CSV table of C-alpha atoms in Angstrom, one decimal:
chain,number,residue,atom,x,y,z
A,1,UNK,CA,0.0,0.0,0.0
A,2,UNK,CA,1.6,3.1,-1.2
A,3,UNK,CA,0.6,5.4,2.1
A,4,UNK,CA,2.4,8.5,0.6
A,5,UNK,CA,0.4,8.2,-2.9
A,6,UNK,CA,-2.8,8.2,-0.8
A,7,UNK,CA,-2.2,11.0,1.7
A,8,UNK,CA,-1.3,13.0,-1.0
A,9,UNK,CA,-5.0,12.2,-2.9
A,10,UNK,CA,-6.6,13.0,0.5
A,11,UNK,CA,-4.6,16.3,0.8
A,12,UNK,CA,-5.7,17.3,-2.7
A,13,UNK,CA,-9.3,16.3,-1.9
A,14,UNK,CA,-9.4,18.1,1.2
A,15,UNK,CA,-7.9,21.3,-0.4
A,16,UNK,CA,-10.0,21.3,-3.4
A,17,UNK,CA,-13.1,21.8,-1.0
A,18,UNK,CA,-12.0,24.0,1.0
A,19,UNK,CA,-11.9,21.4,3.9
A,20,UNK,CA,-8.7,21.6,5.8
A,21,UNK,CA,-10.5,24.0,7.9
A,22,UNK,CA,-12.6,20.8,9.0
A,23,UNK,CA,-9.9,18.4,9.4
A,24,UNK,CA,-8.6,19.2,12.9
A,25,UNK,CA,-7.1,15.9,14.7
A,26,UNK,CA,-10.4,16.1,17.1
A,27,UNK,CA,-12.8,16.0,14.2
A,28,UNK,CA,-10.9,13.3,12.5
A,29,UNK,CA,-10.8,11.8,15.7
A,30,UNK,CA,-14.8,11.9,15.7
A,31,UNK,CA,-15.5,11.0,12.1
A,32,UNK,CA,-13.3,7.5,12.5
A,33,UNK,CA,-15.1,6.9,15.5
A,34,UNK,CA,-18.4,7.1,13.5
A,35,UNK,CA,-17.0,4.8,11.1
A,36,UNK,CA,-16.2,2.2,13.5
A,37,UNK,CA,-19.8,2.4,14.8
A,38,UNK,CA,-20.8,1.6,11.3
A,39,UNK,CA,-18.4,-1.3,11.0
A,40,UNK,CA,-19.8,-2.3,14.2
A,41,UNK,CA,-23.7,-2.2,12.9
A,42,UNK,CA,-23.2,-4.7,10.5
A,43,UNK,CA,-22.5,-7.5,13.1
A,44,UNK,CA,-24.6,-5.9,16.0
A,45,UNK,CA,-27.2,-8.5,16.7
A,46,UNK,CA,-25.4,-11.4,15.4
A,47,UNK,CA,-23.4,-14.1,17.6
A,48,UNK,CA,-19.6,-14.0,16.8
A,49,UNK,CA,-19.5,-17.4,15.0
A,50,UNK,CA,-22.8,-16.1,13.0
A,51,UNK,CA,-20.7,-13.4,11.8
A,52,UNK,CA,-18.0,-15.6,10.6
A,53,UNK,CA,-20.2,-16.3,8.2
A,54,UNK,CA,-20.3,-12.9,6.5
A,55,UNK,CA,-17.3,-13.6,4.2
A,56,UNK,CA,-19.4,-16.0,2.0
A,57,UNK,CA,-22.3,-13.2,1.2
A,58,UNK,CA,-20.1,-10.9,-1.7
A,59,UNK,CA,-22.5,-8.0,-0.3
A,60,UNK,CA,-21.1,-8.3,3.3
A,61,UNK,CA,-17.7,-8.6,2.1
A,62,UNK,CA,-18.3,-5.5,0.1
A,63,UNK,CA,-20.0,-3.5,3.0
A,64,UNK,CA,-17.5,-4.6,5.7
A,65,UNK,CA,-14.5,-3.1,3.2
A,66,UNK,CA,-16.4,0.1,2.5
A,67,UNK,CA,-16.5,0.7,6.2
A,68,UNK,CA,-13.2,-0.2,6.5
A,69,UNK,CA,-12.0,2.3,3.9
A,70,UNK,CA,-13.8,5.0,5.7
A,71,UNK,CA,-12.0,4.1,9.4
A,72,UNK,CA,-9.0,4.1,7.7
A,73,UNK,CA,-8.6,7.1,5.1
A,74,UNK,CA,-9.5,9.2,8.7
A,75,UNK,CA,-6.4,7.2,9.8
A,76,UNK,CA,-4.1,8.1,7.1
A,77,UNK,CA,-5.1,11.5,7.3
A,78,UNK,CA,-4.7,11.8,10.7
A,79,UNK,CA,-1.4,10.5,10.7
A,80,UNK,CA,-0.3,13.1,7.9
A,81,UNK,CA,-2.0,16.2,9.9
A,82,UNK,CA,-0.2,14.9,12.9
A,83,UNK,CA,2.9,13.6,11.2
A,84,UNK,CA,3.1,10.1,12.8
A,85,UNK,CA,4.7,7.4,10.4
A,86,UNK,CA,2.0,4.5,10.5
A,87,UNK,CA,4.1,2.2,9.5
A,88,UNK,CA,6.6,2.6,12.3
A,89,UNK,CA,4.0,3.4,14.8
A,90,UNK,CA,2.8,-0.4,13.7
A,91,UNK,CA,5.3,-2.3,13.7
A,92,UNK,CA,5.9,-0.2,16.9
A,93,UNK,CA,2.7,-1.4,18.5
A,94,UNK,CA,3.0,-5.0,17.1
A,95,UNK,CA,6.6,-5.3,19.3
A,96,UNK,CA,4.7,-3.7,22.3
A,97,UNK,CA,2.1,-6.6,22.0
A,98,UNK,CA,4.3,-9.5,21.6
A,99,UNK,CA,6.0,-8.8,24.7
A,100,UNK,CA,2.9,-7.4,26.8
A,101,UNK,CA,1.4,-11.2,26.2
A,102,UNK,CA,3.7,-14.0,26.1
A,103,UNK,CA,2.9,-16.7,23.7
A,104,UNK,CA,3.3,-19.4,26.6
A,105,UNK,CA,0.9,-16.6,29.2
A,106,UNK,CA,-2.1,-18.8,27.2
A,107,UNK,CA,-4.7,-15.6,28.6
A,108,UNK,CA,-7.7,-16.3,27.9
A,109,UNK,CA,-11.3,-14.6,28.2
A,110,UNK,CA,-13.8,-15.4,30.1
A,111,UNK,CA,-16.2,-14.2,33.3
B,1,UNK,CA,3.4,-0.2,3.9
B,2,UNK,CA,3.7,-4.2,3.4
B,3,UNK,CA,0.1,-4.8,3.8
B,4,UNK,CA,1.0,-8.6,3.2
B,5,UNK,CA,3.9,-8.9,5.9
B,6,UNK,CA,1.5,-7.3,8.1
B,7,UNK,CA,-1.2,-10.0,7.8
B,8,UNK,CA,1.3,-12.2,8.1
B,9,UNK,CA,2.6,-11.7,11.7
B,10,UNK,CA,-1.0,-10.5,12.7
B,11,UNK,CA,-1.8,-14.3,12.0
B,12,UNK,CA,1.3,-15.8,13.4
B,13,UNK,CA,0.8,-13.4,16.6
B,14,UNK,CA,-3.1,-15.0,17.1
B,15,UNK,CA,-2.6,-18.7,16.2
B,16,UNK,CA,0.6,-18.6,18.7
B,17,UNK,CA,-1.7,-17.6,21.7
B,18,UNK,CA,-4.8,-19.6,20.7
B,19,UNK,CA,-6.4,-16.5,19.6
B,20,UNK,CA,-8.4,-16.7,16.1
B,21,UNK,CA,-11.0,-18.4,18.4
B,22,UNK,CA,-11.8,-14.6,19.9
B,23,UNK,CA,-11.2,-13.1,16.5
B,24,UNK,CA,-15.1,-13.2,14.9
B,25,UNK,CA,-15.3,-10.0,12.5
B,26,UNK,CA,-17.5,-9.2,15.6
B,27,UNK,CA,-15.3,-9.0,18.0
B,28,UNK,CA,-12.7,-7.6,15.8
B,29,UNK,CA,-15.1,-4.7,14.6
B,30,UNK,CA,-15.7,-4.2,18.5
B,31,UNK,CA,-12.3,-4.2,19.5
B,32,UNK,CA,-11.3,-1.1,16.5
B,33,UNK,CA,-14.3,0.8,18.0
B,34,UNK,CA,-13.0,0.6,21.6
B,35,UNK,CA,-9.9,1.8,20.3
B,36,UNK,CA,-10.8,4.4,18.3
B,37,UNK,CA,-13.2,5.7,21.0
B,38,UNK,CA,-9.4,5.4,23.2
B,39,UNK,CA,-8.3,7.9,20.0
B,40,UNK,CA,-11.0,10.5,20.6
B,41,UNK,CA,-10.3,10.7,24.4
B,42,UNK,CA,-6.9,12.1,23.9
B,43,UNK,CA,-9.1,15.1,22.2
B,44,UNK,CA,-12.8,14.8,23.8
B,45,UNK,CA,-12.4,18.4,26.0
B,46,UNK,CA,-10.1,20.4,24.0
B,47,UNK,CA,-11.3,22.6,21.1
B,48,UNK,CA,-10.6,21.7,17.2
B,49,UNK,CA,-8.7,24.9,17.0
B,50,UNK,CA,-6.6,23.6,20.4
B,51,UNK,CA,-6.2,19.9,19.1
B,52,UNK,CA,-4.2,20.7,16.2
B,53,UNK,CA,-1.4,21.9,18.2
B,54,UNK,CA,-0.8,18.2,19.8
B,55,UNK,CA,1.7,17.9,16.5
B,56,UNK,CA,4.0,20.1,18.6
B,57,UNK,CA,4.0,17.8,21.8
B,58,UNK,CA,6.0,14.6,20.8
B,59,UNK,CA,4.4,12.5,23.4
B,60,UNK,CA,0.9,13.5,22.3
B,61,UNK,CA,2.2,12.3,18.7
B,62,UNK,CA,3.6,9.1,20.1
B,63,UNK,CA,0.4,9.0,22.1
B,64,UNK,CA,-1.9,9.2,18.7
B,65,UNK,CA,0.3,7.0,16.6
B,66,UNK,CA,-0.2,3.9,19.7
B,67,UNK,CA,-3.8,4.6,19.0
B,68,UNK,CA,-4.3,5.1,15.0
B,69,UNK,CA,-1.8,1.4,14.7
B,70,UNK,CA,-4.3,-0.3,17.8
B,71,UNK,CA,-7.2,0.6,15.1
B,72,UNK,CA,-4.9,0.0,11.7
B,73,UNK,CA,-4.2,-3.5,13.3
B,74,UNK,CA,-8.0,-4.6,14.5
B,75,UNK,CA,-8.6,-3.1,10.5
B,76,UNK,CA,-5.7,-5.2,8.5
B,77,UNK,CA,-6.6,-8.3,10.5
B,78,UNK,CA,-10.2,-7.8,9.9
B,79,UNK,CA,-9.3,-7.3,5.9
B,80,UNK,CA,-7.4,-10.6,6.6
B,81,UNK,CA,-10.1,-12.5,7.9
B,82,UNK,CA,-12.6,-11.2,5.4
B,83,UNK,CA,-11.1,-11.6,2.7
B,84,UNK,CA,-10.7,-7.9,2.2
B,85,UNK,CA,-8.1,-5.9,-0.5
B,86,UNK,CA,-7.9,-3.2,1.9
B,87,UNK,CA,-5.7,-1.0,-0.9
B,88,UNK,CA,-8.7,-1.5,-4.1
B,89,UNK,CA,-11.3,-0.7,-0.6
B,90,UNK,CA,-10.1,2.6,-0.4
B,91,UNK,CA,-9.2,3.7,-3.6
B,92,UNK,CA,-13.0,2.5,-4.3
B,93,UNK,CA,-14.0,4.7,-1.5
B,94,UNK,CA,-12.0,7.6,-2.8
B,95,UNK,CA,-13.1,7.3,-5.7
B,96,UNK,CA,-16.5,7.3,-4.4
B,97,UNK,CA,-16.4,10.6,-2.0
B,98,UNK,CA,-14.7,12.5,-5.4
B,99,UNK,CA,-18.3,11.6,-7.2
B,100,UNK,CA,-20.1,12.5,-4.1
B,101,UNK,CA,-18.8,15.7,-3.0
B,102,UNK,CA,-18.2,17.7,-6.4
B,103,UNK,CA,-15.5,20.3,-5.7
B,104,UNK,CA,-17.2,23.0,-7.0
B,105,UNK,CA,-20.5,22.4,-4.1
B,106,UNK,CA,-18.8,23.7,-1.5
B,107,UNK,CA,-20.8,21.8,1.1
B,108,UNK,CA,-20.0,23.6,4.8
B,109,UNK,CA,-20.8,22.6,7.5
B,110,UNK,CA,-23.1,24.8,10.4
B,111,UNK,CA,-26.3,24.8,12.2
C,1,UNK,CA,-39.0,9.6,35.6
C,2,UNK,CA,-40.4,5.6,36.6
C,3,UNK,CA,-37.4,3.4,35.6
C,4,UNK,CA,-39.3,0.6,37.0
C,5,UNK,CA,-42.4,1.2,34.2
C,6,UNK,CA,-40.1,2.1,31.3
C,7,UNK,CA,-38.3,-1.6,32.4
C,8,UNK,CA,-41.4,-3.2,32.3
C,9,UNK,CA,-42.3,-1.9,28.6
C,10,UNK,CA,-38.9,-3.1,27.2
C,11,UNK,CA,-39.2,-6.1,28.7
C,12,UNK,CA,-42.8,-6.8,27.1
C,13,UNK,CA,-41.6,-5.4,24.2
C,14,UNK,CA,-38.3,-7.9,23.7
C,15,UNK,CA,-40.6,-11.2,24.6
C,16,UNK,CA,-43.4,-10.2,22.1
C,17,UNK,CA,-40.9,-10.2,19.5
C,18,UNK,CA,-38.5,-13.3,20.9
C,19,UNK,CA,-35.9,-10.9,21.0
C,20,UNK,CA,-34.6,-11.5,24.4
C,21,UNK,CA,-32.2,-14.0,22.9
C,22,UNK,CA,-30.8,-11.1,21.4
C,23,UNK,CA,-30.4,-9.0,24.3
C,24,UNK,CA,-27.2,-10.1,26.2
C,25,UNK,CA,-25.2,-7.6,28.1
C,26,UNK,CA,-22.0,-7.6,24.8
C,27,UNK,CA,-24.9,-7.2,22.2
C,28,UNK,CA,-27.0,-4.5,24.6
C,29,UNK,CA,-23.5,-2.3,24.8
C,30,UNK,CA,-22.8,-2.6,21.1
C,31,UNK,CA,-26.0,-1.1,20.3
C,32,UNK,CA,-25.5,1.2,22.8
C,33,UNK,CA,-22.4,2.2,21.2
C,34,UNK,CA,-24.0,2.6,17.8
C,35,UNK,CA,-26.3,5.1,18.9
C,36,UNK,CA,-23.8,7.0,20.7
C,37,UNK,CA,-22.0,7.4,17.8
C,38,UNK,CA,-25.2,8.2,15.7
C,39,UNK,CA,-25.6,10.9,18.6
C,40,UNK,CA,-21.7,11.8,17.8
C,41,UNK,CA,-22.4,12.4,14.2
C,42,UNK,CA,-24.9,15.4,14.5
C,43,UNK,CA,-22.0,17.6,15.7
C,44,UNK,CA,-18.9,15.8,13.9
C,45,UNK,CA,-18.1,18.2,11.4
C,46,UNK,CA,-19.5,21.8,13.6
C,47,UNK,CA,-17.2,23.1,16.4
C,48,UNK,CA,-17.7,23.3,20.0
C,49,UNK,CA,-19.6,26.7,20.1
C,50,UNK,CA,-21.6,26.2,16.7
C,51,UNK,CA,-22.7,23.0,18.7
C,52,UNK,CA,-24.1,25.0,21.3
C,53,UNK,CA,-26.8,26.7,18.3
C,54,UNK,CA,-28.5,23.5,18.3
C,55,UNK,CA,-30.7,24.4,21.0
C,56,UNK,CA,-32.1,27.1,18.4
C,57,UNK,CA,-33.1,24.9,15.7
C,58,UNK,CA,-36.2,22.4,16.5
C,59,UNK,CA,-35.7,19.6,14.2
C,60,UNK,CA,-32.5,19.3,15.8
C,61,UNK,CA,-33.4,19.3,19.4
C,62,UNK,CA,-35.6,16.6,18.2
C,63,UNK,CA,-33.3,14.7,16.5
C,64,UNK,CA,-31.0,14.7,19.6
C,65,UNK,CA,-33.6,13.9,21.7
C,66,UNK,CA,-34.2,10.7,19.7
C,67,UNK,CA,-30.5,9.6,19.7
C,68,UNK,CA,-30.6,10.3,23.5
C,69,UNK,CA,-33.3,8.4,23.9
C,70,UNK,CA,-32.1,5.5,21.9
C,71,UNK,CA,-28.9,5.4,24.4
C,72,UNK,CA,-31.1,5.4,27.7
C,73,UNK,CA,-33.7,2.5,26.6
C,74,UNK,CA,-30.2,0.4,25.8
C,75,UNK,CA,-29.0,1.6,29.0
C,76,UNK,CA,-31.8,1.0,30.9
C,77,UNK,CA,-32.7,-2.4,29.2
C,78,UNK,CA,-29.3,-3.4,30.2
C,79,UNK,CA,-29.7,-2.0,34.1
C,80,UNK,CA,-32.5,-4.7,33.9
C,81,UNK,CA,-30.4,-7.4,32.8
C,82,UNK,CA,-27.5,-7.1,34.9
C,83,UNK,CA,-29.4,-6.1,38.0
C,84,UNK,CA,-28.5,-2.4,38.3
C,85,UNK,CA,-30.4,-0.1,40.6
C,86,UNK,CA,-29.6,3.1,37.6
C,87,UNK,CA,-30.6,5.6,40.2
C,88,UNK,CA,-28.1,3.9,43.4
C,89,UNK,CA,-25.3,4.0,40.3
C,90,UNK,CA,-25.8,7.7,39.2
C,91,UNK,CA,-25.6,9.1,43.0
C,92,UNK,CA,-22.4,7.3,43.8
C,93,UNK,CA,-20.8,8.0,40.5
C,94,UNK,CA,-21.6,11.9,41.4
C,95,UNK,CA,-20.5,11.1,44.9
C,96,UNK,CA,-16.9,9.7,43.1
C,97,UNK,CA,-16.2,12.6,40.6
C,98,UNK,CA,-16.9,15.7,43.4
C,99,UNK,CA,-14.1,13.6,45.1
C,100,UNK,CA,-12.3,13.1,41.9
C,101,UNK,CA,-12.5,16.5,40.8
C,102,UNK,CA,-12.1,19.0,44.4
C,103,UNK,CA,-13.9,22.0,43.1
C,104,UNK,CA,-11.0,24.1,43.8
C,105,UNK,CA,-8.1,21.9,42.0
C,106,UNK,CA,-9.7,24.1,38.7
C,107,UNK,CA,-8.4,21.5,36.4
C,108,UNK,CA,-8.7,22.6,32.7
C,109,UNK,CA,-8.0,20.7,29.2
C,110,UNK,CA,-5.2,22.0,27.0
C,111,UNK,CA,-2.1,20.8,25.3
D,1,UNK,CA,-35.8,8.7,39.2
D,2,UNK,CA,-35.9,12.5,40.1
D,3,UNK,CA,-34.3,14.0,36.9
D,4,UNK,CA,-34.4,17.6,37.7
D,5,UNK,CA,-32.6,17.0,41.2
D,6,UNK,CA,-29.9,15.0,39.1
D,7,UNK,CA,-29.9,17.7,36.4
D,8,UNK,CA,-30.0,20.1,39.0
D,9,UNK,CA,-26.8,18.6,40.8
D,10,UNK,CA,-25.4,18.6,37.3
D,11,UNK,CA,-25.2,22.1,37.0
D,12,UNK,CA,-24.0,22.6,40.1
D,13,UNK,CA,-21.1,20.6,39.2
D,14,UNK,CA,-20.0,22.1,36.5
D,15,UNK,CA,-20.4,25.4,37.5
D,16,UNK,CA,-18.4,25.1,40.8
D,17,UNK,CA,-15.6,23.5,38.4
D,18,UNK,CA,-16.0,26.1,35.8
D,19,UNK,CA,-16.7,23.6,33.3
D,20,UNK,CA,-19.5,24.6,31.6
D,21,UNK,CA,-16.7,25.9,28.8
D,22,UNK,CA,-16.3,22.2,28.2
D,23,UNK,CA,-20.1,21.0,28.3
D,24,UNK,CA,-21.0,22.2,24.7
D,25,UNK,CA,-23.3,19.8,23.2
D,26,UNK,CA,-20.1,18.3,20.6
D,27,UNK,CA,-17.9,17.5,24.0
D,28,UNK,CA,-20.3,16.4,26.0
D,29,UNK,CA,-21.3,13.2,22.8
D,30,UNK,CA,-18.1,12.7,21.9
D,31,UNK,CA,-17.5,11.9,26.3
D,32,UNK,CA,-20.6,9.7,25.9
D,33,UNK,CA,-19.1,8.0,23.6
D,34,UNK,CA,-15.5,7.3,24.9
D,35,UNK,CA,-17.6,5.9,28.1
D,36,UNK,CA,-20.0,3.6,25.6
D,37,UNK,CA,-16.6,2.4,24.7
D,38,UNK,CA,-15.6,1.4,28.2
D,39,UNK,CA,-18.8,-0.4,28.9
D,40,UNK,CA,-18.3,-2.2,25.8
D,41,UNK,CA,-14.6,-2.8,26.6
D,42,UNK,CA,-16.1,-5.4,29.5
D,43,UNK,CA,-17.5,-7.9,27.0
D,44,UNK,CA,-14.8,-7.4,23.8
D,45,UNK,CA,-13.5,-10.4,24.0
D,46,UNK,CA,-16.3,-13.1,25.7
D,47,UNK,CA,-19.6,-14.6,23.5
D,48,UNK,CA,-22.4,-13.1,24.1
D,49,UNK,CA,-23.5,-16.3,25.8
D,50,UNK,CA,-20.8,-15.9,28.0
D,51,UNK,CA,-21.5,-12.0,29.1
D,52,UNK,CA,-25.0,-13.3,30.4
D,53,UNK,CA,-22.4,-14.9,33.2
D,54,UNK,CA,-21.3,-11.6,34.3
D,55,UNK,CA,-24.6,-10.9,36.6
D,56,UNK,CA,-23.2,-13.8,38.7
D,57,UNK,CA,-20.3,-11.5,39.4
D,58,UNK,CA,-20.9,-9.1,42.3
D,59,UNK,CA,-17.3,-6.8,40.8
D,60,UNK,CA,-18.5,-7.0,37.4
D,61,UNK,CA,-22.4,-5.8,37.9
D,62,UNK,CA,-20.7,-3.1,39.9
D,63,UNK,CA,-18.5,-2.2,37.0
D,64,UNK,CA,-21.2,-2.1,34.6
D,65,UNK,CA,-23.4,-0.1,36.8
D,66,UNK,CA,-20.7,2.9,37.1
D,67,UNK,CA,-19.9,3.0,33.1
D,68,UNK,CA,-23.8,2.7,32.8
D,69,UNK,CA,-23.7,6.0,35.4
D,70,UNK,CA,-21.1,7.7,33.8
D,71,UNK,CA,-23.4,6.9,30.3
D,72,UNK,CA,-26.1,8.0,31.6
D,73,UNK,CA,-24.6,11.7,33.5
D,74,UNK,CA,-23.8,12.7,30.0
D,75,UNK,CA,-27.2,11.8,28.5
D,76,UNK,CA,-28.7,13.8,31.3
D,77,UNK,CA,-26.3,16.4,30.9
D,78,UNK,CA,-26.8,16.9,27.7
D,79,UNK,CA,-30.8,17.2,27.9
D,80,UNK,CA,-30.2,19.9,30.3
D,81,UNK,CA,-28.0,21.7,27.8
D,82,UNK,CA,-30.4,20.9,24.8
D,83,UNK,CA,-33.6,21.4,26.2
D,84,UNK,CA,-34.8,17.8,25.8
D,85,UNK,CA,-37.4,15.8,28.0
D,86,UNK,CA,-35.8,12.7,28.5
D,87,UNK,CA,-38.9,11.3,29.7
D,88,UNK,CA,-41.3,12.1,26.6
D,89,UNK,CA,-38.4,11.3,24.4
D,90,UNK,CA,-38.2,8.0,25.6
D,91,UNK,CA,-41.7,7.2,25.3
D,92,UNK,CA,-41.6,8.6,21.8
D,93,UNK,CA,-38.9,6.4,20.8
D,94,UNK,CA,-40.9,2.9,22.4
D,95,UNK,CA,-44.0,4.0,20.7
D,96,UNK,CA,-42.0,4.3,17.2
D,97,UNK,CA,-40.0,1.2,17.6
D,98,UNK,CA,-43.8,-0.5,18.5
D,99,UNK,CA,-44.9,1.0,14.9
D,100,UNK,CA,-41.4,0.4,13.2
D,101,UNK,CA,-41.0,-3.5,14.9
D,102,UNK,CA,-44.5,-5.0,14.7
D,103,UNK,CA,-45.2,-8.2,16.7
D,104,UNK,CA,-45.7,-10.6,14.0
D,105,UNK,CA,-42.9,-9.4,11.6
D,106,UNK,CA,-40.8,-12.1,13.6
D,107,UNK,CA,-37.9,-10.2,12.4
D,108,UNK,CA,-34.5,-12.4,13.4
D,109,UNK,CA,-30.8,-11.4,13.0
D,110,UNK,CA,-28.1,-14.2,10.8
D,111,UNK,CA,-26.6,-13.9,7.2
């Protein structure tokens, strides 16, 4: 994914409306948040093996990437307008995890 | 970004704990929205005007980039499990707000 | 306001439409989650103050009055649910923040 | 419940912090939100199934109860600041979902 080629697409698309003005990191912040909900909907009343299911219906597939386009052009945004380096602050993050949980800790969830 | 690599240790990082049993698209789409909703809080009582001047406080920038790569991983691993191109999604979506949102309507945005 | 009537309506409501095998505490804060972000989006792209001008346009109070609403019957169907006395929860949470927050410790937000 | 004494202790709150700055209409969703977030949070990772289990855990009901409260504060808040009767917008909202979710449309959630 060529991160620089699309957050310089976004920039244009934001400037050629007049925009900017909108994208502060709070409203950015707010509009991926919205998005998420969205995401969210699709699988709100279904059980978590039911919505396994969703990858054989083309619709759902199509849907679920739709929402997930929206959540993360707000993320690629953000990042420029903030100047965070997603990939680095992934791979960051991805580090952080391995060694918060232990492959060996087996946690598991549960009440 | 090496959308592919990503996937890859996402995967490796869930079967090693016994994970893909908690990773439903439904949980996953939960999990993103917890995270983005962690996103907003950095911003939830400053103004718009005030949040765009986190970019000159490294740790806020640190802070955001944990938060935007907690939601770009929940997203790529969701793509993963959905059988999702996340980089023909969003070009798609692009693509799609360009038809939408005509430059020249200058859509603003008041009460 | 009687919680204790409104409880009573939802419940009839969920059995005369088998729904209460829907209703479980993940799926009841999900929802809950959607409609707070439905609430969210009526002032995503306005600032602070301009959301304050609301107030001034009926359709909106309205609107916000039905995404409010929306929240509290998820909130208070769930209350029913988990066995939450709503009104015991809202007293001591006040009871927590005036000690949280000493009047005279004048915390503000900024960066 | 007595909303205007909760209302009324509301205000008081705020005022005695000087944070009615904060509670514009915008802030005070966007909180709402990051605390729908947390209740969620509780039941990310079990089956729904499995949340049902979490009455039969004195801790957890009272966890739920105080991100229900802190839910619910906002809500409140936020009808104070709008002008909304939470009361009659509740009702409103039963009565439409009794119109918009008839009995005998046996509607049921799968793919």
């Amino acid at each position: 994914m060529d991160l620089d080629a699309i957050q310089q697409r976004l920039r244009e698309f934001a400037t050629e409306r007049d925009w900017d003005q909108y994208h502060s990191p709070k409203n950015l912040a707010m509009a991926l948040a919205v998005e998420a909900a969205e995401l969210m909907e699709i699988f709100q009343w279904v059980g978590a093996e039911e919505s396994r299911k969703a990858i054989e219906h083309p619709d759902k597939v199509v849907q679920v990437g739709d929402e997930i386009a929206d959540i993360c052009i707000y993320a690629i945004r953000l990042c420029d307008i903030m100047g965070v380096d997603l990939d680095t602050a992934i791979y960051r993050k991805i580090d952080q995890n391995i060694e918060k949980y232990p492959p060996d800790a087996g946690r598991h969830w549960s009440f």
